[in-house]
XYZ file of C-alpha atoms in Angstrom:
385
model
C 0.000 0.000 0.000
C 1.059 3.632 -0.338
C 2.096 5.345 2.881
C -0.677 4.317 5.311
C -1.097 7.886 6.490
C -2.501 8.792 3.061
C -5.617 6.748 3.898
C -6.496 9.252 6.621
C -5.106 12.661 5.669
C -6.017 15.078 2.911
C -3.274 15.262 0.279
C -2.622 16.149 -3.350
C -1.720 13.687 -6.105
C 0.083 14.459 -9.338
C -1.164 13.431 -12.775
C 1.929 13.039 -14.976
C -0.196 12.645 -18.122
C -1.690 16.125 -17.839
C 0.789 17.836 -15.510
C -2.001 18.681 -13.043
C -2.753 18.014 -9.362
C -5.898 16.976 -7.512
C -6.976 16.996 -3.873
C -7.735 13.658 -2.163
C -9.874 13.701 1.014
C -10.333 10.060 2.141
C -11.755 11.011 5.557
C -14.818 12.566 3.851
C -16.237 9.155 2.926
C -17.519 8.970 6.520
C -19.762 12.031 6.205
C -23.584 11.594 5.992
C -25.295 12.181 2.635
C -28.418 14.339 2.435
C -28.169 15.445 -1.185
C -30.004 14.489 -4.370
C -30.686 10.830 -5.126
C -31.895 9.189 -8.318
C -33.863 6.047 -9.041
C -31.607 3.094 -9.972
C -31.823 2.224 -13.664
C -33.492 -1.007 -14.739
C -32.824 -2.736 -18.034
C -36.377 -2.897 -19.365
C -35.548 -1.953 -22.955
C -36.790 -4.054 -25.881
C -34.271 -5.751 -28.177
C -35.752 -3.690 -31.029
C -37.393 -0.264 -30.825
C -39.271 0.881 -33.953
C -38.811 4.508 -32.846
C -35.042 4.263 -32.330
C -33.021 6.003 -35.047
C -30.108 3.580 -34.480
C -31.949 0.255 -34.734
C -31.538 -1.771 -37.972
C -33.877 -0.759 -40.796
C -35.188 2.358 -39.045
C -35.187 5.895 -40.419
C -32.842 8.434 -38.879
C -33.585 12.069 -38.082
C -32.583 13.369 -41.531
C -34.594 10.720 -43.390
C -31.858 8.190 -44.260
C -32.622 4.566 -43.434
C -30.259 2.229 -41.625
C -29.443 -1.056 -43.352
C -30.632 -4.283 -41.682
C -27.223 -4.660 -40.053
C -26.391 -7.582 -37.759
C -23.379 -6.325 -35.810
C -21.870 -2.837 -36.170
C -22.890 0.050 -38.392
C -21.073 3.368 -38.902
C -22.391 6.544 -40.520
C -21.748 10.280 -40.583
C -23.504 11.922 -37.640
C -26.675 13.697 -38.746
C -25.856 16.448 -36.251
C -22.071 16.699 -36.407
C -20.250 19.032 -34.010
C -17.855 20.138 -36.758
C -18.337 20.807 -40.469
C -16.242 19.332 -43.233
C -16.493 22.484 -45.353
C -17.155 26.002 -44.144
C -16.208 29.604 -44.781
C -12.487 30.379 -44.406
C -11.407 32.284 -41.312
C -7.784 33.277 -40.735
C -7.557 36.054 -38.125
C -4.306 37.858 -37.387
C -3.024 38.779 -33.940
C -1.412 42.109 -33.194
C 0.146 42.962 -29.838
C -1.187 46.499 -30.200
C -4.727 45.241 -30.820
C -6.212 44.142 -27.497
C -9.211 42.460 -29.123
C -6.983 40.285 -31.325
C -5.054 39.167 -28.224
C -7.961 38.498 -25.859
C -10.769 37.469 -28.232
C -9.015 34.766 -30.232
C -10.734 32.128 -32.346
C -9.461 29.480 -34.739
C -11.468 27.514 -37.304
C -11.959 23.764 -36.852
C -13.155 21.438 -39.587
C -13.757 17.728 -39.530
C -16.286 14.946 -39.646
C -18.181 13.091 -36.906
C -19.318 9.488 -37.078
C -21.698 7.313 -35.079
C -20.907 3.617 -34.640
C -23.413 1.154 -33.217
C -21.990 -1.670 -31.115
C -24.820 -4.115 -31.724
C -28.104 -4.525 -33.557
C -29.743 -5.201 -30.180
C -31.315 -2.099 -28.692
C -31.038 -3.441 -25.122
C -27.399 -4.574 -25.229
C -24.439 -2.845 -23.590
C -20.737 -3.683 -23.641
C -21.313 -5.403 -20.292
C -23.922 -7.690 -21.896
C -21.778 -8.500 -24.941
C -19.066 -11.159 -25.041
C -15.485 -10.218 -25.953
C -16.003 -11.999 -29.278
C -19.021 -9.746 -29.931
C -16.959 -6.659 -29.065
C -14.143 -7.557 -31.490
C -16.132 -6.299 -34.547
C -16.428 -2.927 -32.783
C -12.656 -2.784 -32.322
C -12.122 -3.939 -35.904
C -14.321 -1.091 -37.143
C -12.498 1.439 -34.976
C -9.236 0.135 -36.422
C -10.339 0.297 -40.056
C -11.715 3.829 -39.647
C -8.511 4.996 -37.954
C -6.337 3.345 -40.629
C -8.306 4.880 -43.491
C -7.917 8.397 -42.050
C -4.124 8.424 -41.558
C -2.098 11.023 -43.439
C -0.107 9.821 -46.490
C 3.163 10.484 -44.618
C 2.118 8.882 -41.321
C 4.753 6.651 -39.652
C 2.100 3.930 -39.148
C 1.042 3.673 -42.780
C 2.547 0.214 -43.298
C 0.616 -1.094 -40.289
C -2.526 0.623 -41.582
C -2.164 -0.962 -45.023
C -1.805 -4.403 -43.446
C -4.854 -3.870 -41.249
C -6.983 -2.731 -44.189
C -5.961 -5.832 -46.131
C -6.583 -8.319 -43.316
C -9.573 -7.034 -41.311
C -12.698 -7.682 -43.424
C -14.779 -4.732 -44.564
C -18.118 -4.185 -42.872
C -20.755 -5.853 -45.091
C -23.189 -3.037 -44.277
C -20.880 -0.406 -45.740
C -17.948 1.672 -44.547
C -17.331 5.347 -43.981
C -14.960 7.072 -46.370
C -12.400 9.624 -45.156
C -12.936 13.325 -45.903
C -11.144 15.041 -48.789
C -8.876 17.088 -46.534
C -6.394 15.545 -44.109
C -7.411 15.833 -40.459
C -5.215 15.945 -37.360
C -6.916 13.831 -34.723
C -9.495 11.102 -34.159
C -11.311 10.892 -30.836
C -13.276 7.686 -30.234
C -15.585 7.967 -27.224
C -18.725 6.537 -25.646
C -21.204 8.298 -23.381
C -23.183 5.583 -21.634
C -26.360 6.465 -19.766
C -28.578 9.509 -19.411
C -26.382 10.721 -16.547
C -23.595 11.246 -19.095
C -25.836 13.072 -21.569
C -26.513 10.093 -23.824
C -29.648 10.848 -25.857
C -30.244 7.292 -27.116
C -29.829 4.040 -25.091
C -29.021 1.956 -28.198
C -25.383 0.847 -27.681
C -23.140 3.149 -29.691
C -20.101 5.388 -29.627
C -19.008 8.468 -31.518
C -15.872 9.157 -33.550
C -14.932 12.796 -34.054
C -12.168 13.612 -36.527
C -10.891 17.186 -36.384
C -8.346 19.431 -38.061
C -6.820 20.338 -34.682
C -5.372 18.363 -31.763
C -7.805 18.731 -28.804
C -6.702 19.834 -25.347
C -6.685 16.512 -23.445
C -4.719 14.324 -25.885
C -2.563 17.365 -26.636
C -1.573 17.767 -22.975
C -0.862 14.047 -22.689
C 1.348 14.077 -25.777
C 3.345 17.050 -24.454
C 3.943 15.360 -21.096
C 4.771 11.963 -22.611
C 7.283 13.637 -24.940
C 8.886 15.492 -22.031
C 9.130 12.297 -19.951
C 10.692 10.450 -22.905
C 13.147 13.302 -23.432
C 14.089 13.449 -19.734
C 14.373 9.712 -19.043
C 14.706 7.940 -22.389
C 11.717 5.789 -21.397
C 7.964 5.836 -21.979
C 5.791 7.375 -19.258
C 3.000 4.802 -19.523
C 5.497 1.983 -20.051
C 7.084 2.818 -16.713
C 3.672 3.277 -15.124
C 2.447 -0.163 -16.246
C 5.549 -1.802 -14.758
C 5.042 0.113 -11.519
C 1.378 -0.883 -11.184
C 2.134 -4.546 -11.974
C 4.810 -4.493 -9.292
C 2.717 -2.795 -6.580
C -0.726 -4.252 -7.516
C -2.484 -1.795 -5.170
C -4.509 -0.183 -7.951
C -4.573 -3.152 -10.339
C -8.111 -4.286 -11.162
C -7.459 -6.907 -13.855
C -4.905 -7.958 -16.460
C -4.327 -10.333 -19.345
C -1.292 -10.907 -21.563
C -1.709 -7.628 -23.446
C -3.476 -5.095 -21.196
C -3.807 -3.901 -17.612
C -6.846 -2.292 -16.028
C -5.974 0.068 -13.174
C -7.533 2.784 -11.051
C -4.775 5.332 -11.697
C -2.904 7.001 -8.834
C -4.214 10.371 -10.063
C -7.840 9.325 -10.715
C -10.399 12.118 -10.355
C -13.654 10.156 -10.676
C -14.525 7.688 -7.860
C -14.155 4.519 -9.952
C -12.120 5.910 -12.831
C -9.998 3.322 -14.654
C -7.370 3.174 -17.369
C -6.886 0.324 -19.828
C -3.222 0.442 -20.883
C -1.343 -1.757 -23.325
C 1.539 -3.668 -21.725
C 3.822 -3.354 -24.728
C 4.462 -0.184 -26.706
C 1.355 0.109 -28.880
C 1.105 3.467 -30.617
C -2.404 3.095 -32.037
C -5.108 0.588 -32.909
C -3.288 -0.443 -36.089
C -0.402 -1.850 -33.998
C -2.663 -4.491 -32.427
C -2.695 -8.009 -33.862
C -5.678 -10.385 -33.823
C -4.857 -11.769 -30.364
C -4.373 -8.302 -28.902
C -7.642 -7.015 -30.361
C -9.451 -9.900 -28.672
C -7.638 -9.215 -25.406
C -8.483 -5.519 -25.690
C -12.126 -6.582 -26.111
C -11.768 -8.717 -22.971
C -10.421 -5.721 -21.041
C -13.253 -3.449 -22.197
C -15.835 -6.082 -21.284
C -14.251 -6.622 -17.864
C -14.502 -2.911 -17.065
C -18.106 -2.599 -18.252
C -19.248 -5.763 -16.433
C -17.494 -4.911 -13.166
C -18.980 -1.425 -13.260
C -22.504 -2.840 -13.584
C -21.851 -5.433 -10.863
C -20.480 -2.835 -8.430
C -23.844 -1.256 -7.611
C -26.030 -3.711 -9.545
C -27.132 -1.068 -11.993
C -26.615 0.005 -15.593
C -23.455 1.947 -14.700
C -23.012 5.275 -16.552
C -19.623 6.460 -17.790
C -17.757 8.344 -20.487
C -14.876 6.475 -22.078
C -12.384 7.331 -24.791
C -9.268 6.097 -26.567
C -6.031 8.084 -26.764
C -3.514 7.066 -29.419
C -1.192 8.592 -32.023
C -2.794 11.513 -33.933
C -3.892 10.998 -37.544
C -1.251 13.414 -38.777
C 1.952 13.467 -36.745
C 5.723 13.255 -36.815
C 7.789 10.128 -36.210
C 8.635 11.439 -32.730
C 4.985 12.049 -31.857
C 3.974 8.581 -33.051
C 6.782 6.902 -31.117
C 5.939 8.905 -27.983
C 2.265 7.845 -28.077
C 1.168 4.887 -25.925
C -2.265 3.352 -26.526
C -4.702 3.662 -23.602
C -8.410 4.038 -22.868
C -9.967 6.228 -20.168
C -13.202 5.437 -18.299
C -14.782 8.283 -16.305
C -17.854 7.142 -14.280
C -19.792 9.536 -12.002
C -21.276 7.115 -9.439
C -19.808 7.419 -5.939
C -21.583 5.464 -3.200
C -24.427 3.578 -4.870
C -26.608 3.491 -7.957
C -28.281 6.648 -6.671
C -25.389 8.805 -5.468
C -23.164 10.595 -7.979
C -20.047 12.679 -7.694
C -20.520 16.283 -8.808
C -17.814 18.621 -10.076
C -18.922 21.768 -8.265
C -17.712 24.476 -5.900
C -14.054 23.986 -5.014
C -13.518 21.724 -8.027
C -14.735 24.413 -10.427
C -13.062 27.311 -8.653
C -9.799 25.736 -7.432
C -8.820 22.176 -8.405
C -10.358 18.685 -8.748
C -11.060 16.716 -5.559
C -12.036 13.129 -4.683
C -12.952 11.262 -1.490
C -12.541 7.479 -1.916
C -8.926 6.668 -2.767
C -7.996 4.889 -6.012
C -6.650 1.995 -3.909
C -10.039 1.569 -2.216
C -11.834 1.836 -5.558
C -9.578 -0.797 -7.149
C -10.246 -3.210 -4.279
C -14.001 -2.848 -4.760
C -13.741 -3.390 -8.522
C -11.515 -6.452 -8.059
C -14.341 -7.995 -6.019
C -16.909 -7.410 -8.785
C -15.795 -10.034 -11.280
C -17.903 -12.994 -12.280
C -21.155 -13.204 -14.160
C -23.097 -10.034 -14.927
C -25.521 -9.567 -12.027
C -28.674 -9.086 -14.119
C -28.323 -12.471 -15.813
C -29.504 -14.055 -12.556
C -32.568 -11.798 -12.588
C -33.843 -13.063 -15.929
């Protein structure tokens, strides 16, 4: 265990990926709760919903119809956050012009996709088997590979992936005409995370700029590599496997940990054990073992409070357009940020001190990891059927 005193005293922990600190207050878990509570979710959804715009064969909001797909299906988001083409905007900054210094804006172009995980409206990653999740990972991989820049250091891996992973029989998305910088794959699960449709799906946003979070991680991983000659997450994986205090689960290719610097109560990281720069570096065995890791996280989350556990998750990997150094610095990992704190009805809120000063958590990552380690086994709701 870390220094035992840290279980009882307030302290700050450093996040080397972002270069930020957070406050940990383990003694606060003893305080009474008199705040808002919500009704636990129950999985009463049908396997097919004729009104769902993501179910096979149904019409979407803009009038297009989905094919009668059996597994995954990807399409351009009908309400994309960024436009592929738009009016040019190239403002200049001038140190003598206060407005140009303080009111800065930069254009962002791109394309957003939606990818369904399953044809079943009532399925989640926790309900699916690893073998059923592999087609999701294969689709992520093919989309990433098809969007890489012509000069990308991973192009040979991408070409191999595109020649060996079968195309989706229900059609594939085509990359935009202009090269984009970054691809962010993410899932918002549950109404608590702002998900507007319960049909299992994720989103894939490709943009002409590198967003803040992966950008900060890349800067700090490059600095660590420059200072030590080693990979930040490579060292971190070895450290967590040695200490095992925050280790939730592992297989040959991946570890699942509650990171030392976790902000959310049951936040976890899936990290590749070897140096994987992006999805295209994974072989068939590793894609299956990545699917196993994803399923383990989703199932343990649901088992923890016996509820349909909400979270936001996302993959960080090498940008679509990057230098050799940036690609080699990247280390494949997946974040899971869940809001639930004490039960299916009590959430953590980012308010007050956390908005005005710095992030704060109560339960320690070591305590959270211990709880998640105890939540393996069959998905709880299978015994309720």
